[in-house]
């Protein structure tokens, strides 16, 4: 008697619950769409707050908030889509490839002038597209996918950035090359020579424009920061790929240009000369795959290079700060050491070098190795060799406290900082967790379903797939061979 009664009672309630289920599904869908639009394409809120020269946080009274300038002038040569293996000697890689060892002038300097020249492997954060990288390099922040959509109509940057700080602190900036710079910073340059960047089939217009203005500008005294952005290697990659004659020709052309730049700087770096305390940076904004693609998070795309050289030789003490990340002999039997840095640290390191406030939203740290390469950092501290030898080891750090309070000697992590990649991990973790909860719940109720279990397995596979893909970012095809340091032996 009891069973039919309960069935009679159940039926009407089941009928009444259908609208409720529909409302619940609708609510879940609406929530999903809301989260998708708010979260998946991470719309980053840009703050229009700016750092100021008189900001004093955590600084003892009487101390200047920001470090004094370590360099008087800075030359930044951006070679778009510069792969790490275009710069580091081929002996650092498993196999020598036709495109390696073309930028001989940089390798030679890194070998001959260890105290004042250094090759860095610079790790960019995805998305590895020029606009996002330029934004990240100047703001010290992390761009997101929503920025990718802005590539085609680059809006001026509202966030605090190096260009803003330079202009505000009376530093004069001249720019030549890729016109993305003038789109991002329409009012920040004292002089600019922009060239259109969108015709990828055109390998030479931008480069020739830069070449026309670069050497004459180096002899001028009307700037403090010079930015020259070449595009040929990026375009050669897109059209012909990395293993191609046009790519090799471009690299050889760049080698010649860089040689001229370095000769010019050297000749003007005598005491009292206009480049007595200038720092040269030759860097990529991102890497590229062998097919010339970029935008993603593979090792070939995120690994680019940064070469730093100061015509003025810093004291021997600098070698204590320079890490021994990876030293190896080049083709000529000379030792070359390569350090690793996060591209994220570029903005604050350059700010520290030039003595301007760090961009407000920057989350990077001063890179001690890059900072130490500028002779001026040592002059500021009146640091003589004897004092160094006495202070030896870690005790050098307090002497350079203003610079190194931000600093840890090694980059804490070689993993990417990208929100996008981390977001993927977090989403997958949450999905796995809810799957496990679902399987557990149904198992304890006794109605274990195979579908749920299969879904959980799939989810675990995806999760490990993502982890594996992300680990390849570091240990990818362009990662250096494992060379023990040869210094001291
Ligand atoms: Zn490109």
Coordinates of C-alpha atoms and ligand atoms in Angstrom, one line a residue:
X1 CA 0.0 0.0 0.0
X2 CA 2.8 2.4 0.9
X3 CA 4.6 2.2 -2.4
X4 CA 1.8 3.3 -4.8
X5 CA 1.0 6.1 -2.4
X6 CA 4.5 7.5 -2.5
X7 CA 4.6 7.2 -6.3
X8 CA 1.3 9.2 -6.5
X9 CA 2.9 11.8 -4.4
X10 CA 6.1 11.9 -6.4
X11 CA 4.6 12.4 -9.9
X12 CA 3.0 15.8 -9.5
X13 CA 6.2 17.1 -7.7
X14 CA 8.4 15.9 -10.7
X15 CA 6.1 17.7 -13.1
X16 CA 6.3 20.9 -11.1
X17 CA 10.2 20.7 -10.9
X18 CA 10.7 20.9 -14.8
X19 CA 10.4 24.7 -15.0
X20 CA 12.8 24.9 -12.0
X21 CA 15.4 22.8 -13.9
X22 CA 15.0 25.0 -17.0
X23 CA 15.6 28.1 -14.8
X24 CA 18.6 26.5 -13.2
X25 CA 20.1 25.6 -16.6
X26 CA 19.4 29.1 -17.9
X27 CA 21.1 30.6 -14.8
X28 CA 24.1 28.3 -15.2
X29 CA 24.4 29.2 -18.9
X30 CA 24.1 32.9 -18.2
X31 CA 26.7 32.6 -15.5
X32 CA 29.0 30.7 -17.9
X33 CA 28.5 33.4 -20.6
X34 CA 29.2 36.1 -18.0
X35 CA 32.4 34.3 -16.8
X36 CA 33.4 33.7 -20.4
X37 CA 33.2 37.3 -21.4
X38 CA 34.7 38.5 -18.2
X39 CA 37.3 35.9 -17.6
X40 CA 38.3 33.9 -20.7
X41 CA 39.4 36.8 -22.7
X42 CA 40.8 38.5 -19.6
X43 CA 40.0 42.1 -20.0
X44 CA 42.7 43.8 -18.1
X45 CA 41.8 47.0 -16.4
X46 CA 44.4 49.6 -17.2
X47 CA 45.1 52.0 -14.3
X48 CA 45.9 55.5 -15.2
X49 CA 48.0 56.0 -12.0
X50 CA 51.6 57.1 -12.4
X51 CA 54.7 56.9 -10.3
X52 CA 56.2 60.2 -9.2
X53 CA 59.7 61.3 -8.4
X54 CA 58.8 62.1 -4.8
X55 CA 57.1 58.8 -4.1
X56 CA 58.5 57.5 -0.9
X57 CA 57.5 54.0 0.2
X58 CA 59.7 52.0 2.4
X59 CA 62.6 54.4 2.1
X60 CA 64.3 55.9 5.1
X61 CA 64.0 59.7 5.4
X62 CA 66.6 61.7 3.6
X63 CA 67.1 59.0 1.1
X64 CA 66.2 59.5 -2.5
X65 CA 63.3 57.2 -3.5
X66 CA 64.6 56.3 -6.9
X67 CA 68.2 55.3 -7.8
X68 CA 70.4 58.0 -9.4
X69 CA 70.9 57.4 -13.2
X70 CA 73.6 54.9 -13.9
X71 CA 73.8 55.7 -17.6
X72 CA 73.6 59.0 -19.4
X73 CA 72.3 57.7 -22.6
X74 CA 70.7 54.5 -23.9
X75 CA 70.6 53.0 -27.4
X76 CA 68.0 50.4 -27.9
X77 CA 68.2 48.4 -31.1
X78 CA 65.1 46.2 -31.5
X79 CA 65.4 43.4 -34.0
X80 CA 61.9 42.1 -34.4
X81 CA 61.4 38.4 -33.9
X82 CA 65.0 37.8 -32.9
X83 CA 65.4 34.1 -32.0
X84 CA 67.7 33.3 -29.2
X85 CA 69.8 31.1 -31.5
X86 CA 70.4 34.0 -33.9
X87 CA 72.5 35.6 -31.1
X88 CA 74.0 32.8 -28.9
X89 CA 77.0 30.9 -30.4
X90 CA 76.0 27.7 -32.2
X91 CA 78.1 25.7 -29.7
X92 CA 75.3 26.3 -27.2
X93 CA 72.9 24.2 -29.2
X94 CA 72.7 20.5 -30.1
X95 CA 73.3 21.1 -33.8
X96 CA 74.7 24.0 -35.8
X97 CA 72.1 25.4 -38.2
X98 CA 72.6 27.7 -41.2
X99 CA 71.1 30.7 -39.4
X100 CA 73.4 30.5 -36.4
X101 CA 76.6 32.5 -35.8
X102 CA 75.6 35.3 -38.2
X103 CA 75.7 38.1 -35.6
X104 CA 79.4 37.6 -35.1
X105 CA 79.9 41.1 -33.8
X106 CA 77.8 40.4 -30.7
X107 CA 79.4 37.1 -30.0
X108 CA 82.9 38.6 -30.3
X109 CA 82.1 41.4 -27.9
X110 CA 80.6 39.0 -25.4
X111 CA 83.7 36.9 -25.6
X112 CA 86.3 39.7 -25.6
X113 CA 84.7 42.1 -23.1
X114 CA 83.1 39.9 -20.5
X115 CA 82.9 42.7 -18.0
X116 CA 81.0 45.1 -20.2
X117 CA 79.2 42.9 -22.8
X118 CA 76.7 40.1 -22.2
X119 CA 74.2 37.9 -24.1
X120 CA 71.0 37.2 -22.3
X121 CA 68.3 34.7 -23.1
X122 CA 65.2 36.9 -22.6
X123 CA 62.0 35.1 -21.8
X124 CA 58.9 36.8 -23.2
X125 CA 55.4 36.1 -22.0
X126 CA 52.7 35.1 -24.4
X127 CA 51.0 36.4 -26.5
X128 CA 54.3 36.9 -28.4
X129 CA 53.1 39.5 -30.8
X130 CA 55.0 42.8 -31.3
X131 CA 52.3 45.1 -30.0
X132 CA 51.9 43.1 -26.8
X133 CA 55.6 42.8 -26.3
X134 CA 56.3 46.5 -26.8
X135 CA 53.5 47.2 -24.3
X136 CA 55.0 44.8 -21.8
X137 CA 58.5 46.1 -22.4
X138 CA 57.5 49.6 -21.6
X139 CA 54.9 49.1 -18.9
X140 CA 56.5 46.1 -17.1
X141 CA 53.1 44.4 -17.1
X142 CA 51.5 41.3 -18.6
X143 CA 49.4 41.7 -21.7
X144 CA 46.4 39.5 -22.3
X145 CA 44.5 38.0 -25.2
X146 CA 42.1 40.9 -25.4
X147 CA 45.2 43.0 -26.5
X148 CA 45.7 40.7 -29.4
X149 CA 42.5 42.1 -31.0
X150 CA 44.0 45.6 -30.6
X151 CA 47.0 44.8 -32.7
X152 CA 45.2 46.0 -35.8
X153 CA 44.3 49.4 -34.4
X154 CA 47.0 50.0 -31.7
X155 CA 45.6 52.4 -29.2
X156 CA 47.8 54.7 -27.3
X157 CA 48.8 53.3 -23.9
X158 CA 47.1 54.9 -20.8
X159 CA 49.0 52.9 -18.2
X160 CA 52.2 54.3 -16.7
X161 CA 55.2 53.3 -18.8
X162 CA 58.8 54.1 -19.4
X163 CA 58.1 56.5 -22.3
X164 CA 55.8 58.6 -20.0
X165 CA 58.4 58.6 -17.3
X166 CA 61.1 59.6 -19.7
X167 CA 59.1 62.5 -21.1
X168 CA 58.0 63.6 -17.6
X169 CA 61.6 63.5 -16.3
X170 CA 63.1 65.6 -19.1
X171 CA 64.7 62.8 -21.1
X172 CA 64.6 63.2 -24.8
X173 CA 63.7 60.2 -26.9
X174 CA 64.2 59.6 -30.6
X175 CA 62.6 56.7 -32.4
X176 CA 63.1 55.2 -35.8
X177 CA 61.6 52.2 -37.5
X178 CA 58.4 50.2 -36.8
X179 CA 55.5 52.7 -36.6
X180 CA 53.8 50.7 -33.8
X181 CA 55.8 52.8 -31.5
X182 CA 54.3 56.1 -32.7
X183 CA 50.8 54.5 -32.4
X184 CA 51.4 53.5 -28.8
X185 CA 53.2 56.7 -27.9
X186 CA 51.9 59.4 -30.2
X187 CA 53.3 62.3 -28.0
X188 CA 56.3 60.9 -26.3
X189 CA 59.1 61.3 -28.9
X190 CA 61.1 64.4 -29.5
X191 CA 61.9 63.1 -32.9
X192 CA 60.5 60.1 -34.8
X193 CA 61.1 58.4 -38.1
X194 CA 58.2 55.9 -38.3
X195 CA 57.8 53.5 -41.2
X196 CA 54.8 51.3 -42.0
X197 CA 55.0 47.8 -40.5
X198 CA 52.1 46.0 -42.0
X199 CA 53.3 44.8 -45.4
X200 CA 55.1 41.6 -44.4
X201 CA 56.2 41.0 -48.0
X202 CA 58.3 44.1 -47.7
X203 CA 61.6 43.2 -46.1
X204 CA 63.5 46.4 -46.5
X205 CA 61.5 49.7 -46.3
X206 CA 61.5 49.8 -42.5
X207 CA 65.1 48.6 -42.2
X208 CA 66.4 51.0 -44.8
X209 CA 64.6 53.9 -43.1
X210 CA 66.3 53.0 -39.8
X211 CA 69.7 52.6 -41.5
X212 CA 69.3 56.1 -43.0
X213 CA 68.8 57.7 -39.6
X214 CA 70.6 55.5 -37.1
X215 CA 74.3 56.4 -37.6
X216 CA 73.8 60.1 -38.1
X217 CA 71.6 60.2 -35.0
X218 CA 74.3 58.5 -32.9
X219 CA 76.5 61.5 -33.6
X220 CA 73.7 64.0 -32.5
X221 CA 73.4 65.3 -29.0
X222 CA 69.7 66.0 -29.0
X223 CA 68.5 62.8 -27.4
X224 CA 69.0 60.7 -24.2
X225 CA 67.3 57.5 -25.4
X226 CA 67.4 56.3 -29.0
X227 CA 65.1 53.5 -30.2
X228 CA 65.7 51.8 -33.6
X229 CA 63.3 49.1 -34.5
X230 CA 64.2 46.8 -37.4
X231 CA 61.5 44.5 -39.0
X232 CA 63.3 42.6 -41.7
X233 CA 63.9 39.4 -39.8
X234 CA 60.3 39.2 -38.7
X235 CA 59.1 39.7 -42.2
X236 CA 61.7 37.3 -43.7
X237 CA 60.4 34.7 -41.3
X238 CA 56.8 35.2 -42.1
X239 CA 57.4 34.9 -45.9
X240 CA 60.4 32.6 -46.3
X241 CA 60.9 30.9 -42.9
X242 CA 64.0 30.8 -40.7
X243 CA 66.0 28.4 -42.8
X244 CA 66.1 30.6 -45.9
X245 CA 68.5 32.7 -47.9
X246 CA 66.6 36.0 -47.3
X247 CA 66.8 35.4 -43.5
X248 CA 70.5 34.7 -43.7
X249 CA 71.0 37.9 -45.8
X250 CA 69.1 39.9 -43.3
X251 CA 71.1 38.6 -40.4
X252 CA 74.4 39.4 -42.3
X253 CA 73.1 42.9 -43.0
X254 CA 72.3 43.4 -39.3
X255 CA 75.8 42.2 -38.4
X256 CA 77.3 44.9 -40.6
X257 CA 74.9 47.6 -39.2
X258 CA 75.7 46.6 -35.6
X259 CA 79.4 46.6 -36.3
X260 CA 79.0 50.2 -37.5
X261 CA 76.9 51.2 -34.5
X262 CA 79.5 49.7 -32.1
X263 CA 82.4 51.4 -33.9
X264 CA 80.6 54.7 -33.8
X265 CA 79.8 54.4 -30.1
X266 CA 83.4 53.3 -29.3
X267 CA 84.9 56.2 -31.2
X268 CA 82.7 58.7 -29.3
X269 CA 83.2 57.0 -25.8
X270 CA 86.5 58.6 -24.9
X271 CA 86.4 60.6 -21.6
X272 CA 84.3 63.7 -22.2
X273 CA 82.9 62.2 -25.4
X274 CA 79.1 62.1 -26.1
X275 CA 79.0 58.3 -25.5
X276 CA 81.3 58.2 -22.5
X277 CA 78.5 56.6 -20.4
X278 CA 76.1 55.1 -22.9
X279 CA 74.6 51.6 -22.8
X280 CA 73.8 49.7 -26.0
X281 CA 71.0 47.1 -25.9
X282 CA 70.3 44.9 -29.0
X283 CA 67.2 42.9 -28.4
X284 CA 64.3 41.0 -29.8
X285 CA 60.7 41.6 -28.8
X286 CA 59.8 37.9 -29.2
X287 CA 61.1 34.9 -31.0
X288 CA 59.6 32.9 -33.9
X289 CA 59.1 29.3 -35.0
X290 CA 61.0 27.8 -37.9
X291 CA 58.1 28.7 -40.1
X292 CA 58.3 32.3 -39.0
X293 CA 55.1 32.2 -36.8
X294 CA 54.8 33.8 -33.4
X295 CA 52.1 34.7 -31.0
X296 CA 52.0 31.6 -28.9
X297 CA 53.9 30.2 -25.9
X298 CA 56.3 27.7 -27.4
X299 CA 60.0 27.8 -26.5
X300 CA 60.9 29.2 -30.0
X301 CA 58.4 32.0 -29.7
X302 CA 59.1 33.1 -26.1
X303 CA 62.8 32.8 -26.1
X304 CA 64.4 35.9 -27.6
X305 CA 67.7 37.5 -26.9
X306 CA 69.0 40.7 -25.3
X307 CA 72.6 41.8 -25.8
X308 CA 74.0 44.5 -23.6
X309 CA 77.2 46.4 -24.0
X310 CA 78.7 49.4 -22.3
X311 CA 81.7 51.1 -24.1
X312 CA 83.1 52.0 -20.7
X313 CA 84.5 49.1 -18.9
X314 CA 83.2 48.5 -15.4
X315 CA 85.6 47.3 -12.6
X316 CA 86.5 43.7 -12.1
X317 CA 83.9 43.6 -9.4
X318 CA 81.2 43.3 -11.9
X319 CA 82.1 39.6 -12.6
X320 CA 80.8 38.8 -9.1
X321 CA 77.4 40.0 -10.0
X322 CA 77.3 38.4 -13.4
X323 CA 76.0 34.9 -13.0
X324 CA 77.6 31.9 -14.6
X325 CA 74.3 30.6 -15.9
X326 CA 75.8 28.9 -18.9
X327 CA 79.4 29.4 -20.2
X328 CA 80.7 27.7 -23.2
X329 CA 83.4 28.2 -25.9
X330 CA 82.4 29.7 -29.2
X331 CA 83.6 28.6 -32.6
X332 CA 86.9 30.5 -32.1
X333 CA 87.6 28.8 -28.8
X334 CA 86.7 31.9 -26.7
X335 CA 84.5 31.6 -23.7
X336 CA 81.1 33.2 -23.9
X337 CA 78.7 33.3 -21.0
X338 CA 74.9 33.6 -21.4
X339 CA 72.5 34.7 -18.7
X340 CA 68.8 34.4 -18.5
X341 CA 66.3 37.1 -17.8
X342 CA 62.6 37.7 -17.8
X343 CA 61.5 40.3 -20.4
X344 CA 59.1 41.4 -17.6
X345 CA 62.1 42.9 -15.8
X346 CA 63.1 45.1 -18.7
X347 CA 61.0 48.1 -17.7
X348 CA 62.2 48.5 -14.1
X349 CA 65.8 47.7 -15.0
X350 CA 65.8 50.4 -17.7
X351 CA 64.1 52.8 -15.3
X352 CA 66.8 52.1 -12.7
X353 CA 69.6 52.6 -15.3
X354 CA 68.2 55.9 -16.4
X355 CA 67.2 57.0 -12.9
X356 CA 63.5 57.5 -13.6
X357 CA 60.6 56.2 -11.4
X358 CA 59.5 52.7 -12.2
X359 CA 56.2 52.5 -14.2
X360 CA 53.3 52.3 -11.6
X361 CA 51.9 49.0 -12.8
X362 CA 55.2 47.2 -13.3
X363 CA 55.6 43.9 -11.7
X364 CA 59.1 43.2 -12.7
X365 CA 62.4 43.3 -10.7
X366 CA 65.7 45.0 -11.5
X367 CA 67.9 42.4 -13.2
X368 CA 71.2 42.6 -11.3
X369 CA 73.3 41.3 -14.2
X370 CA 71.9 43.8 -16.7
X371 CA 72.2 46.6 -14.2
X372 CA 75.8 45.7 -13.3
X373 CA 76.9 45.9 -16.9
X374 CA 76.6 49.7 -16.9
X375 CA 79.8 51.2 -15.6
X376 CA 77.9 54.1 -14.0
X377 CA 76.2 51.9 -11.5
X378 CA 79.7 51.4 -9.9
X379 CA 80.7 55.0 -10.2
X380 CA 77.6 56.0 -8.3
X381 CA 78.6 53.9 -5.4
X382 CA 82.3 55.0 -5.5
X383 CA 83.0 51.3 -5.5
X384 CA 86.7 50.6 -6.0
X385 CA 88.2 47.3 -6.6
X386 CA 89.9 47.2 -3.2
X387 CA 86.7 47.8 -1.4
X388 CA 85.1 45.1 -3.4
X389 CA 87.8 42.6 -2.6
X390 CA 87.5 43.4 1.1
X391 CA 83.7 43.1 1.0
X392 CA 83.8 39.9 -1.1
X393 CA 80.9 37.7 -1.8
X394 CA 77.5 38.6 -0.5
X395 CA 78.8 41.6 1.5
X396 CA 78.9 43.5 -1.8
X397 CA 75.2 43.7 -1.7
X398 CA 74.7 46.2 1.1
X399 CA 77.1 48.6 -0.7
X400 CA 74.7 48.6 -3.7
X401 CA 71.7 48.5 -1.5
X402 CA 69.7 51.1 -3.4
X403 CA 69.7 48.9 -6.5
X404 CA 69.5 45.5 -4.9
X405 CA 66.8 46.0 -2.4
X406 CA 64.5 45.0 -5.2
X407 CA 66.6 42.4 -6.3
X408 CA 67.3 38.8 -5.9
X409 CA 70.4 37.5 -7.5
X410 CA 68.8 34.8 -9.6
X411 CA 65.5 35.1 -11.4
X412 CA 63.2 33.1 -9.1
X413 CA 61.5 31.2 -11.8
X414 CA 62.1 30.3 -15.4
X415 CA 58.4 29.7 -16.0
X416 CA 56.3 32.1 -17.9
X417 CA 54.4 34.8 -16.1
X418 CA 51.5 34.8 -18.5
X419 CA 48.0 35.1 -17.1
X420 CA 46.8 33.2 -20.2
X421 CA 48.8 30.1 -19.5
X422 CA 48.2 30.2 -15.8
X423 CA 44.5 30.7 -16.4
X424 CA 44.4 27.4 -18.5
X425 CA 46.0 25.6 -15.6
X426 CA 43.6 27.0 -13.0
X427 CA 40.5 26.2 -15.1
X428 CA 41.7 22.7 -15.6
X429 CA 42.4 22.2 -12.0
X430 CA 38.9 23.4 -11.1
X431 CA 37.3 21.1 -13.7
X432 CA 39.3 18.1 -12.4
X433 CA 38.3 18.9 -8.8
X434 CA 34.6 19.2 -9.6
X435 CA 34.9 15.9 -11.6
X436 CA 36.4 14.1 -8.7
X437 CA 33.7 15.5 -6.4
X438 CA 31.1 14.3 -8.9
X439 CA 32.5 10.8 -9.2
X440 CA 32.9 10.6 -5.4
X441 CA 29.3 11.8 -4.8
X442 CA 27.8 9.3 -7.2
X443 CA 30.0 6.5 -6.0
X444 CA 28.9 7.0 -2.3
X445 CA 25.3 7.1 -3.5
X446 CA 25.8 3.7 -5.2
X447 CA 24.9 4.9 -8.7
X448 CA 28.4 5.0 -10.2
X449 CA 28.3 6.1 -13.8
X450 CA 31.0 5.2 -16.3
X451 CA 30.5 8.4 -18.2
X452 CA 31.6 10.5 -15.3
X453 CA 34.7 8.4 -14.8
X454 CA 35.7 8.6 -18.5
X455 CA 35.2 12.4 -18.3
X456 CA 37.5 12.5 -15.3
X457 CA 40.1 10.5 -17.1
X458 CA 39.9 12.8 -20.1
X459 CA 40.3 15.8 -17.9
X460 CA 43.4 14.4 -16.2
X461 CA 44.9 13.6 -19.6
X462 CA 44.2 17.2 -20.8
X463 CA 45.7 18.6 -17.6
X464 CA 48.9 16.6 -18.0
X465 CA 48.9 17.6 -21.7
X466 CA 48.9 21.3 -20.7
X467 CA 51.6 20.8 -18.1
X468 CA 53.7 19.0 -20.6
X469 CA 53.2 21.7 -23.2
X470 CA 54.1 24.4 -20.7
X471 CA 57.3 22.5 -19.6
X472 CA 58.3 22.4 -23.3
X473 CA 58.4 26.2 -23.2
X474 CA 61.6 26.0 -21.2
X475 CA 63.1 22.8 -22.4
X476 CA 62.2 23.3 -26.0
X477 CA 64.2 22.9 -29.2
X478 CA 66.1 26.1 -28.7
X479 CA 67.0 25.5 -25.1
X480 CA 70.7 25.4 -24.6
X481 CA 72.6 22.2 -24.0
X482 CA 73.5 21.5 -20.5
X483 CA 76.9 23.0 -20.1
X484 CA 78.6 23.1 -16.8
X485 CA 80.3 26.5 -16.2
X486 CA 83.9 26.5 -17.3
X487 CA 84.7 29.6 -15.2
X488 CA 87.4 29.0 -12.6
X489 CA 88.6 25.8 -14.1
Ligands
LIG1 ZN1 55.8 39.0 -36.9

